[in-house]
Amino acid sequence: MYQGVTLMIVICSGFIIQASPVTYFTTDDPTDRVLVPSQTTGRLLKCTGKNDCNLVGDVLKPEAAEECDFAVVQYGFDIKTELSLRDSDDRARALKKVQEIQQLGRVTKTASAIHHVLTNVFVPENGSKNNSRKIIIVLSDGEILGDPMNLTDVLNMPQMEEITQFAIGVGDNLKPEAVEEIKEMADTNKFFHVSNYTALHNILGQLEQSITRNAGTEISFVLDGSGSIQPDDFHRAKYFIYNVMLNVWKCVLM
């Protein structure tokens, strides 16, 4: 068990971004330890415990970052924007918000979640730009259940015409109908199928290469938080999204 401080800074595209004030955590993953900017001097402290911090260097000045904004919409018994496009203005805080997502549980309202992205995420009042390239990435482990909306109706909405659609089906035991339904959410050659949530890391690089990193790209993950997903697997799904964001933003944890 590793004890230390929560993510305070990330280095993205060659510069360091500061997040919120220091808080402490316990985790089994030692790679979570990071450098922390001193609240008084702005210099970097390496912390491995609450009172165990050593000066290791200076905070670098910002240069240029990947112009790519992320959103996360979770679907379960409710539809919830967990991360808005505007949150990308503070990248360290955005990454922390992904870590803090709590599973909703119960039903699988995938169609409603995609509709929510179209009507509540990719809209100017919530930070979307009209000329931006837009991408939706759906994660699902099964068929739609308890959704008042029809998937075909949502996918045929005019807003979908300019959106690149990816979909990831998770599970060796997915029924053929479920696979076809998840495929329907993806453009040609943009469907991935992995055996379990642990295997998501196997497609990480391929997905990142498929994401256009042109200036102004907006990416919304649609995260399955239904009751069919075990808590450990939901955690793995969150950290898959977290790692995609880290890599697209060219971030390094230290």
PDB file of C-alpha atoms in Angstrom:
ATOM      1  CA  MET A   1       0.000   0.000   0.000  1.00  0.00           C
ATOM      2  CA  TYR A   2       1.423   3.383  -1.028  1.00  0.00           C
ATOM      3  CA  GLN A   3       0.559   6.558   0.874  1.00  0.00           C
ATOM      4  CA  GLY A   4       1.195  10.041  -0.456  1.00  0.00           C
ATOM      5  CA  VAL A   5      -0.400  13.152  -1.907  1.00  0.00           C
ATOM      6  CA  THR A   6      -3.047  13.404  -4.564  1.00  0.00           C
ATOM      7  CA  LEU A   7      -2.299  14.667  -8.075  1.00  0.00           C
ATOM      8  CA  MET A   8      -1.313  18.304  -7.784  1.00  0.00           C
ATOM      9  CA  ILE A   9       0.463  18.959 -11.056  1.00  0.00           C
ATOM     10  CA  VAL A  10       0.934  17.367 -14.412  1.00  0.00           C
ATOM     11  CA  ILE A  11       3.502  18.177 -17.065  1.00  0.00           C
ATOM     12  CA  CYS A  12       1.733  18.606 -20.408  1.00  0.00           C
ATOM     13  CA  SER A  13       3.443  19.386 -23.696  1.00  0.00           C
ATOM     14  CA  GLY A  14       6.594  20.371 -21.854  1.00  0.00           C
ATOM     15  CA  PHE A  15       5.125  22.578 -19.127  1.00  0.00           C
ATOM     16  CA  ILE A  16       3.731  22.152 -15.655  1.00  0.00           C
ATOM     17  CA  ILE A  17       0.136  22.919 -14.754  1.00  0.00           C
ATOM     18  CA  GLN A  18      -0.846  23.433 -11.108  1.00  0.00           C
ATOM     19  CA  ALA A  19      -4.063  22.045  -9.688  1.00  0.00           C
ATOM     20  CA  SER A  20      -6.007  22.513  -6.467  1.00  0.00           C
ATOM     21  CA  PRO A  21      -4.548  22.657  -2.915  1.00  0.00           C
ATOM     22  CA  VAL A  22      -2.751  19.628  -1.511  1.00  0.00           C
ATOM     23  CA  THR A  23      -4.842  16.716  -0.235  1.00  0.00           C
ATOM     24  CA  TYR A  24      -3.679  13.256   0.748  1.00  0.00           C
ATOM     25  CA  PHE A  25      -4.609   9.784  -0.410  1.00  0.00           C
ATOM     26  CA  THR A  26      -3.925   6.090  -0.006  1.00  0.00           C
ATOM     27  CA  THR A  27      -3.550   3.954  -3.113  1.00  0.00           C
ATOM     28  CA  ASP A  28      -2.210   0.595  -4.219  1.00  0.00           C
ATOM     29  CA  ASP A  29      -0.681   2.227  -7.305  1.00  0.00           C
ATOM     30  CA  PRO A  30       2.756   3.764  -6.563  1.00  0.00           C
ATOM     31  CA  THR A  31       2.727   5.543  -9.953  1.00  0.00           C
ATOM     32  CA  ASP A  32       0.194   7.991  -8.499  1.00  0.00           C
ATOM     33  CA  ARG A  33       2.870   9.906  -6.593  1.00  0.00           C
ATOM     34  CA  VAL A  34       3.661  13.271  -8.138  1.00  0.00           C
ATOM     35  CA  LEU A  35       5.591  16.479  -7.723  1.00  0.00           C
ATOM     36  CA  VAL A  36       3.786  19.147  -5.746  1.00  0.00           C
ATOM     37  CA  PRO A  37       4.267  22.908  -6.237  1.00  0.00           C
ATOM     38  CA  SER A  38       5.015  24.687  -2.993  1.00  0.00           C
ATOM     39  CA  GLN A  39       2.134  26.960  -1.983  1.00  0.00           C
ATOM     40  CA  THR A  40       4.617  29.658  -0.898  1.00  0.00           C
ATOM     41  CA  THR A  41       7.521  29.579  -3.372  1.00  0.00           C
ATOM     42  CA  GLY A  42       6.059  27.903  -6.451  1.00  0.00           C
ATOM     43  CA  ARG A  43       9.031  25.537  -6.522  1.00  0.00           C
ATOM     44  CA  LEU A  44       8.591  21.771  -6.833  1.00  0.00           C
ATOM     45  CA  LEU A  45       8.419  19.481  -3.824  1.00  0.00           C
ATOM     46  CA  LYS A  46       8.501  15.672  -4.088  1.00  0.00           C
ATOM     47  CA  CYS A  47       6.133  14.326  -1.426  1.00  0.00           C
ATOM     48  CA  THR A  48       5.876  10.695  -0.316  1.00  0.00           C
ATOM     49  CA  GLY A  49       3.966  11.377   2.879  1.00  0.00           C
ATOM     50  CA  LYS A  50       2.122  14.142   4.683  1.00  0.00           C
ATOM     51  CA  ASN A  51       5.257  15.645   6.230  1.00  0.00           C
ATOM     52  CA  ASP A  52       7.893  14.179   3.924  1.00  0.00           C
ATOM     53  CA  CYS A  53       8.534  16.661   1.081  1.00  0.00           C
ATOM     54  CA  ASN A  54      11.859  17.588  -0.512  1.00  0.00           C
ATOM     55  CA  LEU A  55      12.699  20.420  -2.917  1.00  0.00           C
ATOM     56  CA  VAL A  56      13.539  19.001  -6.347  1.00  0.00           C
ATOM     57  CA  GLY A  57      13.345  21.873  -8.832  1.00  0.00           C
ATOM     58  CA  ASP A  58      11.615  24.892 -10.297  1.00  0.00           C
ATOM     59  CA  VAL A  59       8.194  25.089 -11.904  1.00  0.00           C
ATOM     60  CA  LEU A  60       8.573  25.340 -15.658  1.00  0.00           C
ATOM     61  CA  LYS A  61       6.941  28.128 -17.629  1.00  0.00           C
ATOM     62  CA  PRO A  62       4.012  27.311 -19.956  1.00  0.00           C
ATOM     63  CA  GLU A  63       4.701  27.092 -23.661  1.00  0.00           C
ATOM     64  CA  ALA A  64       2.116  25.375 -25.897  1.00  0.00           C
ATOM     65  CA  ALA A  65      -0.339  22.553 -25.162  1.00  0.00           C
ATOM     66  CA  GLU A  66      -2.410  20.208 -27.245  1.00  0.00           C
ATOM     67  CA  GLU A  67      -5.616  22.048 -28.078  1.00  0.00           C
ATOM     68  CA  CYS A  68      -8.005  19.247 -27.208  1.00  0.00           C
ATOM     69  CA  ASP A  69     -10.899  19.513 -24.752  1.00  0.00           C
ATOM     70  CA  PHE A  70     -12.520  16.561 -22.985  1.00  0.00           C
ATOM     71  CA  ALA A  71     -15.920  15.858 -21.468  1.00  0.00           C
ATOM     72  CA  VAL A  72     -17.248  12.789 -19.654  1.00  0.00           C
ATOM     73  CA  VAL A  73     -20.927  11.854 -19.458  1.00  0.00           C
ATOM     74  CA  GLN A  74     -21.873   8.913 -17.228  1.00  0.00           C
ATOM     75  CA  TYR A  75     -25.083   6.953 -17.708  1.00  0.00           C
ATOM     76  CA  GLY A  76     -26.877   4.728 -15.230  1.00  0.00           C
ATOM     77  CA  PHE A  77     -30.161   5.446 -13.433  1.00  0.00           C
ATOM     78  CA  ASP A  78     -29.447   9.086 -14.351  1.00  0.00           C
ATOM     79  CA  ILE A  79     -27.432  10.947 -17.005  1.00  0.00           C
ATOM     80  CA  LYS A  80     -24.696  13.109 -15.546  1.00  0.00           C
ATOM     81  CA  THR A  81     -22.050  15.398 -17.000  1.00  0.00           C
ATOM     82  CA  GLU A  82     -19.045  14.421 -14.883  1.00  0.00           C
ATOM     83  CA  LEU A  83     -16.607  16.603 -16.813  1.00  0.00           C
ATOM     84  CA  SER A  84     -17.528  19.511 -19.071  1.00  0.00           C
ATOM     85  CA  LEU A  85     -15.492  20.894 -21.954  1.00  0.00           C
ATOM     86  CA  ARG A  86     -14.836  24.022 -19.890  1.00  0.00           C
ATOM     87  CA  ASP A  87     -13.085  21.892 -17.265  1.00  0.00           C
ATOM     88  CA  SER A  88     -10.217  21.369 -19.728  1.00  0.00           C
ATOM     89  CA  ASP A  89      -9.092  24.921 -18.951  1.00  0.00           C
ATOM     90  CA  ASP A  90      -7.595  23.478 -15.747  1.00  0.00           C
ATOM     91  CA  ARG A  91      -6.138  20.174 -16.866  1.00  0.00           C
ATOM     92  CA  ALA A  92      -4.840  18.959 -13.535  1.00  0.00           C
ATOM     93  CA  ARG A  93      -8.231  19.603 -11.958  1.00  0.00           C
ATOM     94  CA  ALA A  94      -9.959  17.904 -14.916  1.00  0.00           C
ATOM     95  CA  LEU A  95      -7.878  14.767 -14.417  1.00  0.00           C
ATOM     96  CA  LYS A  96      -8.675  14.769 -10.711  1.00  0.00           C
ATOM     97  CA  LYS A  97     -12.404  15.091 -11.453  1.00  0.00           C
ATOM     98  CA  VAL A  98     -12.232  11.947 -13.581  1.00  0.00           C
ATOM     99  CA  GLN A  99     -10.615  10.082 -10.688  1.00  0.00           C
ATOM    100  CA  GLU A 100     -13.433  11.209  -8.382  1.00  0.00           C
ATOM    101  CA  ILE A 101     -16.374   9.990 -10.517  1.00  0.00           C
ATOM    102  CA  GLN A 102     -18.813   7.866  -8.505  1.00  0.00           C
ATOM    103  CA  GLN A 103     -20.749   5.053 -10.203  1.00  0.00           C
ATOM    104  CA  LEU A 104     -24.477   5.750 -10.721  1.00  0.00           C
ATOM    105  CA  GLY A 105     -25.648   2.133 -11.007  1.00  0.00           C
ATOM    106  CA  ARG A 106     -28.894   0.461 -12.122  1.00  0.00           C
ATOM    107  CA  VAL A 107     -30.078   0.795 -15.748  1.00  0.00           C
ATOM    108  CA  THR A 108     -28.251   1.335 -19.061  1.00  0.00           C
ATOM    109  CA  LYS A 109     -29.469   4.539 -20.740  1.00  0.00           C
ATOM    110  CA  THR A 110     -26.922   4.648 -23.542  1.00  0.00           C
ATOM    111  CA  ALA A 111     -29.165   6.391 -26.087  1.00  0.00           C
ATOM    112  CA  SER A 112     -30.133   9.061 -23.568  1.00  0.00           C
ATOM    113  CA  ALA A 113     -26.465   9.611 -22.721  1.00  0.00           C
ATOM    114  CA  ILE A 114     -25.518  10.189 -26.369  1.00  0.00           C
ATOM    115  CA  HIS A 115     -28.501  12.545 -26.689  1.00  0.00           C
ATOM    116  CA  HIS A 116     -27.217  14.390 -23.610  1.00  0.00           C
ATOM    117  CA  VAL A 117     -23.832  14.891 -25.277  1.00  0.00           C
ATOM    118  CA  LEU A 118     -25.520  16.383 -28.352  1.00  0.00           C
ATOM    119  CA  THR A 119     -27.817  18.701 -26.415  1.00  0.00           C
ATOM    120  CA  ASN A 120     -25.827  19.532 -23.260  1.00  0.00           C
ATOM    121  CA  VAL A 121     -22.119  19.042 -23.996  1.00  0.00           C
ATOM    122  CA  PHE A 122     -21.491  19.962 -27.633  1.00  0.00           C
ATOM    123  CA  VAL A 123     -23.291  23.296 -27.248  1.00  0.00           C
ATOM    124  CA  PRO A 124     -21.776  26.805 -27.142  1.00  0.00           C
ATOM    125  CA  GLU A 125     -23.172  27.657 -23.719  1.00  0.00           C
ATOM    126  CA  ASN A 126     -21.144  24.788 -22.228  1.00  0.00           C
ATOM    127  CA  GLY A 127     -17.882  25.572 -23.974  1.00  0.00           C
ATOM    128  CA  SER A 128     -18.247  23.923 -27.382  1.00  0.00           C
ATOM    129  CA  LYS A 129     -17.092  25.802 -30.486  1.00  0.00           C
ATOM    130  CA  ASN A 130     -19.038  25.601 -33.722  1.00  0.00           C
ATOM    131  CA  ASN A 131     -15.950  24.960 -35.872  1.00  0.00           C
ATOM    132  CA  SER A 132     -14.429  22.296 -33.611  1.00  0.00           C
ATOM    133  CA  ARG A 133     -13.905  18.674 -34.644  1.00  0.00           C
ATOM    134  CA  LYS A 134     -16.131  16.596 -32.354  1.00  0.00           C
ATOM    135  CA  ILE A 135     -15.651  12.986 -31.228  1.00  0.00           C
ATOM    136  CA  ILE A 136     -17.866  10.719 -29.110  1.00  0.00           C
ATOM    137  CA  ILE A 137     -16.373   7.587 -27.498  1.00  0.00           C
ATOM    138  CA  VAL A 138     -18.939   5.211 -25.949  1.00  0.00           C
ATOM    139  CA  LEU A 139     -17.941   2.528 -23.425  1.00  0.00           C
ATOM    140  CA  SER A 140     -20.508  -0.212 -22.815  1.00  0.00           C
ATOM    141  CA  ASP A 141     -20.664  -3.767 -21.491  1.00  0.00           C
ATOM    142  CA  GLY A 142     -24.110  -4.707 -22.769  1.00  0.00           C
ATOM    143  CA  GLU A 143     -27.456  -3.854 -24.286  1.00  0.00           C
ATOM    144  CA  ILE A 144     -29.494  -0.764 -23.548  1.00  0.00           C
ATOM    145  CA  LEU A 145     -31.864  -1.312 -20.620  1.00  0.00           C
ATOM    146  CA  GLY A 146     -34.550   0.981 -19.216  1.00  0.00           C
ATOM    147  CA  ASP A 147     -33.860   3.797 -21.686  1.00  0.00           C
ATOM    148  CA  PRO A 148     -36.883   5.866 -22.768  1.00  0.00           C
ATOM    149  CA  MET A 149     -35.026   6.995 -25.898  1.00  0.00           C
ATOM    150  CA  ASN A 150     -34.539   5.027 -29.101  1.00  0.00           C
ATOM    151  CA  LEU A 151     -30.917   4.583 -30.178  1.00  0.00           C
ATOM    152  CA  THR A 152     -31.621   4.807 -33.911  1.00  0.00           C
ATOM    153  CA  ASP A 153     -33.575   8.033 -33.432  1.00  0.00           C
ATOM    154  CA  VAL A 154     -30.684   9.578 -31.494  1.00  0.00           C
ATOM    155  CA  LEU A 155     -28.057   8.465 -34.007  1.00  0.00           C
ATOM    156  CA  ASN A 156     -30.131   9.985 -36.815  1.00  0.00           C
ATOM    157  CA  MET A 157     -30.259  13.415 -35.193  1.00  0.00           C
ATOM    158  CA  PRO A 158     -28.825  16.162 -37.446  1.00  0.00           C
ATOM    159  CA  GLN A 159     -26.122  16.988 -34.860  1.00  0.00           C
ATOM    160  CA  MET A 160     -24.562  13.525 -35.401  1.00  0.00           C
ATOM    161  CA  GLU A 161     -23.650  14.248 -39.031  1.00  0.00           C
ATOM    162  CA  GLU A 162     -20.419  16.068 -38.192  1.00  0.00           C
ATOM    163  CA  ILE A 163     -19.428  13.895 -35.219  1.00  0.00           C
ATOM    164  CA  THR A 164     -16.856  11.091 -35.372  1.00  0.00           C
ATOM    165  CA  GLN A 165     -18.171   8.111 -33.403  1.00  0.00           C
ATOM    166  CA  PHE A 166     -16.117   5.481 -31.573  1.00  0.00           C
ATOM    167  CA  ALA A 167     -17.554   2.652 -29.472  1.00  0.00           C
ATOM    168  CA  ILE A 168     -15.900   0.124 -27.151  1.00  0.00           C
ATOM    169  CA  GLY A 169     -17.677  -3.091 -26.216  1.00  0.00           C
ATOM    170  CA  VAL A 170     -16.349  -4.774 -23.085  1.00  0.00           C
ATOM    171  CA  GLY A 171     -16.739  -8.449 -22.210  1.00  0.00           C
ATOM    172  CA  ASP A 172     -16.212 -11.917 -23.648  1.00  0.00           C
ATOM    173  CA  ASN A 173     -19.818 -12.835 -22.916  1.00  0.00           C
ATOM    174  CA  LEU A 174     -21.487 -10.029 -24.825  1.00  0.00           C
ATOM    175  CA  LYS A 175     -24.546 -11.310 -26.653  1.00  0.00           C
ATOM    176  CA  PRO A 176     -24.444 -10.958 -30.461  1.00  0.00           C
ATOM    177  CA  GLU A 177     -27.336  -8.462 -30.234  1.00  0.00           C
ATOM    178  CA  ALA A 178     -25.359  -6.372 -27.763  1.00  0.00           C
ATOM    179  CA  VAL A 179     -22.296  -6.374 -30.001  1.00  0.00           C
ATOM    180  CA  GLU A 180     -24.368  -5.236 -32.973  1.00  0.00           C
ATOM    181  CA  GLU A 181     -26.021  -2.529 -30.893  1.00  0.00           C
ATOM    182  CA  ILE A 182     -22.665  -1.177 -29.705  1.00  0.00           C
ATOM    183  CA  LYS A 183     -21.288  -1.355 -33.257  1.00  0.00           C
ATOM    184  CA  GLU A 184     -24.209   0.785 -34.377  1.00  0.00           C
ATOM    185  CA  MET A 185     -22.829   3.566 -32.179  1.00  0.00           C
ATOM    186  CA  ALA A 186     -19.510   3.617 -34.064  1.00  0.00           C
ATOM    187  CA  ASP A 187     -18.422   4.770 -37.493  1.00  0.00           C
ATOM    188  CA  THR A 188     -16.837   2.241 -39.862  1.00  0.00           C
ATOM    189  CA  ASN A 189     -13.579   0.824 -38.421  1.00  0.00           C
ATOM    190  CA  LYS A 190     -14.086   2.697 -35.156  1.00  0.00           C
ATOM    191  CA  PHE A 191     -15.490  -0.153 -33.044  1.00  0.00           C
ATOM    192  CA  PHE A 192     -13.288  -1.896 -30.460  1.00  0.00           C
ATOM    193  CA  HIS A 193     -14.088  -5.076 -28.555  1.00  0.00           C
ATOM    194  CA  VAL A 194     -12.042  -6.113 -25.514  1.00  0.00           C
ATOM    195  CA  SER A 195     -12.459  -9.183 -23.338  1.00  0.00           C
ATOM    196  CA  ASN A 196     -12.692  -7.311 -20.016  1.00  0.00           C
ATOM    197  CA  TYR A 197     -12.014  -3.952 -18.407  1.00  0.00           C
ATOM    198  CA  THR A 198      -8.431  -4.890 -17.598  1.00  0.00           C
ATOM    199  CA  ALA A 199      -7.834  -5.324 -21.336  1.00  0.00           C
ATOM    200  CA  LEU A 200      -8.775  -1.719 -22.088  1.00  0.00           C
ATOM    201  CA  HIS A 201      -5.106  -0.798 -21.838  1.00  0.00           C
ATOM    202  CA  ASN A 202      -4.474  -2.985 -24.909  1.00  0.00           C
ATOM    203  CA  ILE A 203      -6.337  -0.536 -27.145  1.00  0.00           C
ATOM    204  CA  LEU A 204      -5.054   2.630 -25.504  1.00  0.00           C
ATOM    205  CA  GLY A 205      -2.395   3.386 -28.097  1.00  0.00           C
ATOM    206  CA  GLN A 206      -4.590   2.493 -31.055  1.00  0.00           C
ATOM    207  CA  LEU A 207      -7.407   4.704 -29.824  1.00  0.00           C
ATOM    208  CA  GLU A 208      -5.067   7.611 -29.191  1.00  0.00           C
ATOM    209  CA  GLN A 209      -3.660   7.332 -32.724  1.00  0.00           C
ATOM    210  CA  SER A 210      -7.213   7.373 -34.069  1.00  0.00           C
ATOM    211  CA  ILE A 211      -8.120  10.584 -32.280  1.00  0.00           C
ATOM    212  CA  THR A 212      -7.493  13.668 -34.372  1.00  0.00           C
ATOM    213  CA  ARG A 213      -5.395  16.116 -32.392  1.00  0.00           C
ATOM    214  CA  ASN A 214      -6.072  19.130 -34.570  1.00  0.00           C
ATOM    215  CA  ALA A 215      -6.495  22.404 -32.755  1.00  0.00           C
ATOM    216  CA  GLY A 216     -10.001  22.681 -31.360  1.00  0.00           C
ATOM    217  CA  THR A 217     -10.843  18.976 -31.153  1.00  0.00           C
ATOM    218  CA  GLU A 218     -13.564  18.183 -28.586  1.00  0.00           C
ATOM    219  CA  ILE A 219     -13.890  14.637 -27.234  1.00  0.00           C
ATOM    220  CA  SER A 220     -16.743  13.371 -25.081  1.00  0.00           C
ATOM    221  CA  PHE A 221     -16.518   9.987 -23.385  1.00  0.00           C
ATOM    222  CA  VAL A 222     -19.847   8.280 -22.691  1.00  0.00           C
ATOM    223  CA  LEU A 223     -19.162   6.111 -19.636  1.00  0.00           C
ATOM    224  CA  ASP A 224     -21.284   3.112 -18.690  1.00  0.00           C
ATOM    225  CA  GLY A 225     -22.025   3.359 -14.966  1.00  0.00           C
ATOM    226  CA  SER A 226     -24.889   0.848 -14.894  1.00  0.00           C
ATOM    227  CA  GLY A 227     -25.367  -1.748 -12.174  1.00  0.00           C
ATOM    228  CA  SER A 228     -24.047  -4.577 -14.347  1.00  0.00           C
ATOM    229  CA  ILE A 229     -20.507  -3.261 -13.899  1.00  0.00           C
ATOM    230  CA  GLN A 230     -18.521  -4.280 -10.846  1.00  0.00           C
ATOM    231  CA  PRO A 231     -16.980  -1.398  -8.852  1.00  0.00           C
ATOM    232  CA  ASP A 232     -13.421  -2.513  -9.683  1.00  0.00           C
ATOM    233  CA  ASP A 233     -14.275  -2.562 -13.383  1.00  0.00           C
ATOM    234  CA  PHE A 234     -15.861   0.876 -13.188  1.00  0.00           C
ATOM    235  CA  HIS A 235     -12.631   2.076 -11.602  1.00  0.00           C
ATOM    236  CA  ARG A 236     -10.667   0.569 -14.518  1.00  0.00           C
ATOM    237  CA  ALA A 237     -12.951   2.305 -17.019  1.00  0.00           C
ATOM    238  CA  LYS A 238     -12.362   5.651 -15.292  1.00  0.00           C
ATOM    239  CA  TYR A 239      -8.614   5.208 -15.402  1.00  0.00           C
ATOM    240  CA  PHE A 240      -8.743   4.245 -19.066  1.00  0.00           C
ATOM    241  CA  ILE A 241     -10.348   7.636 -19.757  1.00  0.00           C
ATOM    242  CA  TYR A 242      -7.837   9.283 -17.431  1.00  0.00           C
ATOM    243  CA  ASN A 243      -4.913   7.743 -19.326  1.00  0.00           C
ATOM    244  CA  VAL A 244      -6.293   8.736 -22.728  1.00  0.00           C
ATOM    245  CA  MET A 245      -6.531  12.321 -21.489  1.00  0.00           C
ATOM    246  CA  LEU A 246      -2.996  12.209 -20.083  1.00  0.00           C
ATOM    247  CA  ASN A 247      -1.534  10.903 -23.320  1.00  0.00           C
ATOM    248  CA  VAL A 248      -3.469  13.157 -25.680  1.00  0.00           C
ATOM    249  CA  TRP A 249      -2.441  16.154 -23.615  1.00  0.00           C
ATOM    250  CA  LYS A 250       1.128  14.782 -23.647  1.00  0.00           C
ATOM    251  CA  CYS A 251       1.234  14.759 -19.856  1.00  0.00           C
ATOM    252  CA  VAL A 252       3.803  13.069 -17.643  1.00  0.00           C
ATOM    253  CA  LEU A 253       3.243  12.177 -13.989  1.00  0.00           C
ATOM    254  CA  MET A 254       6.396  12.502 -11.878  1.00  0.00           C
TER     255      MET A 254
END
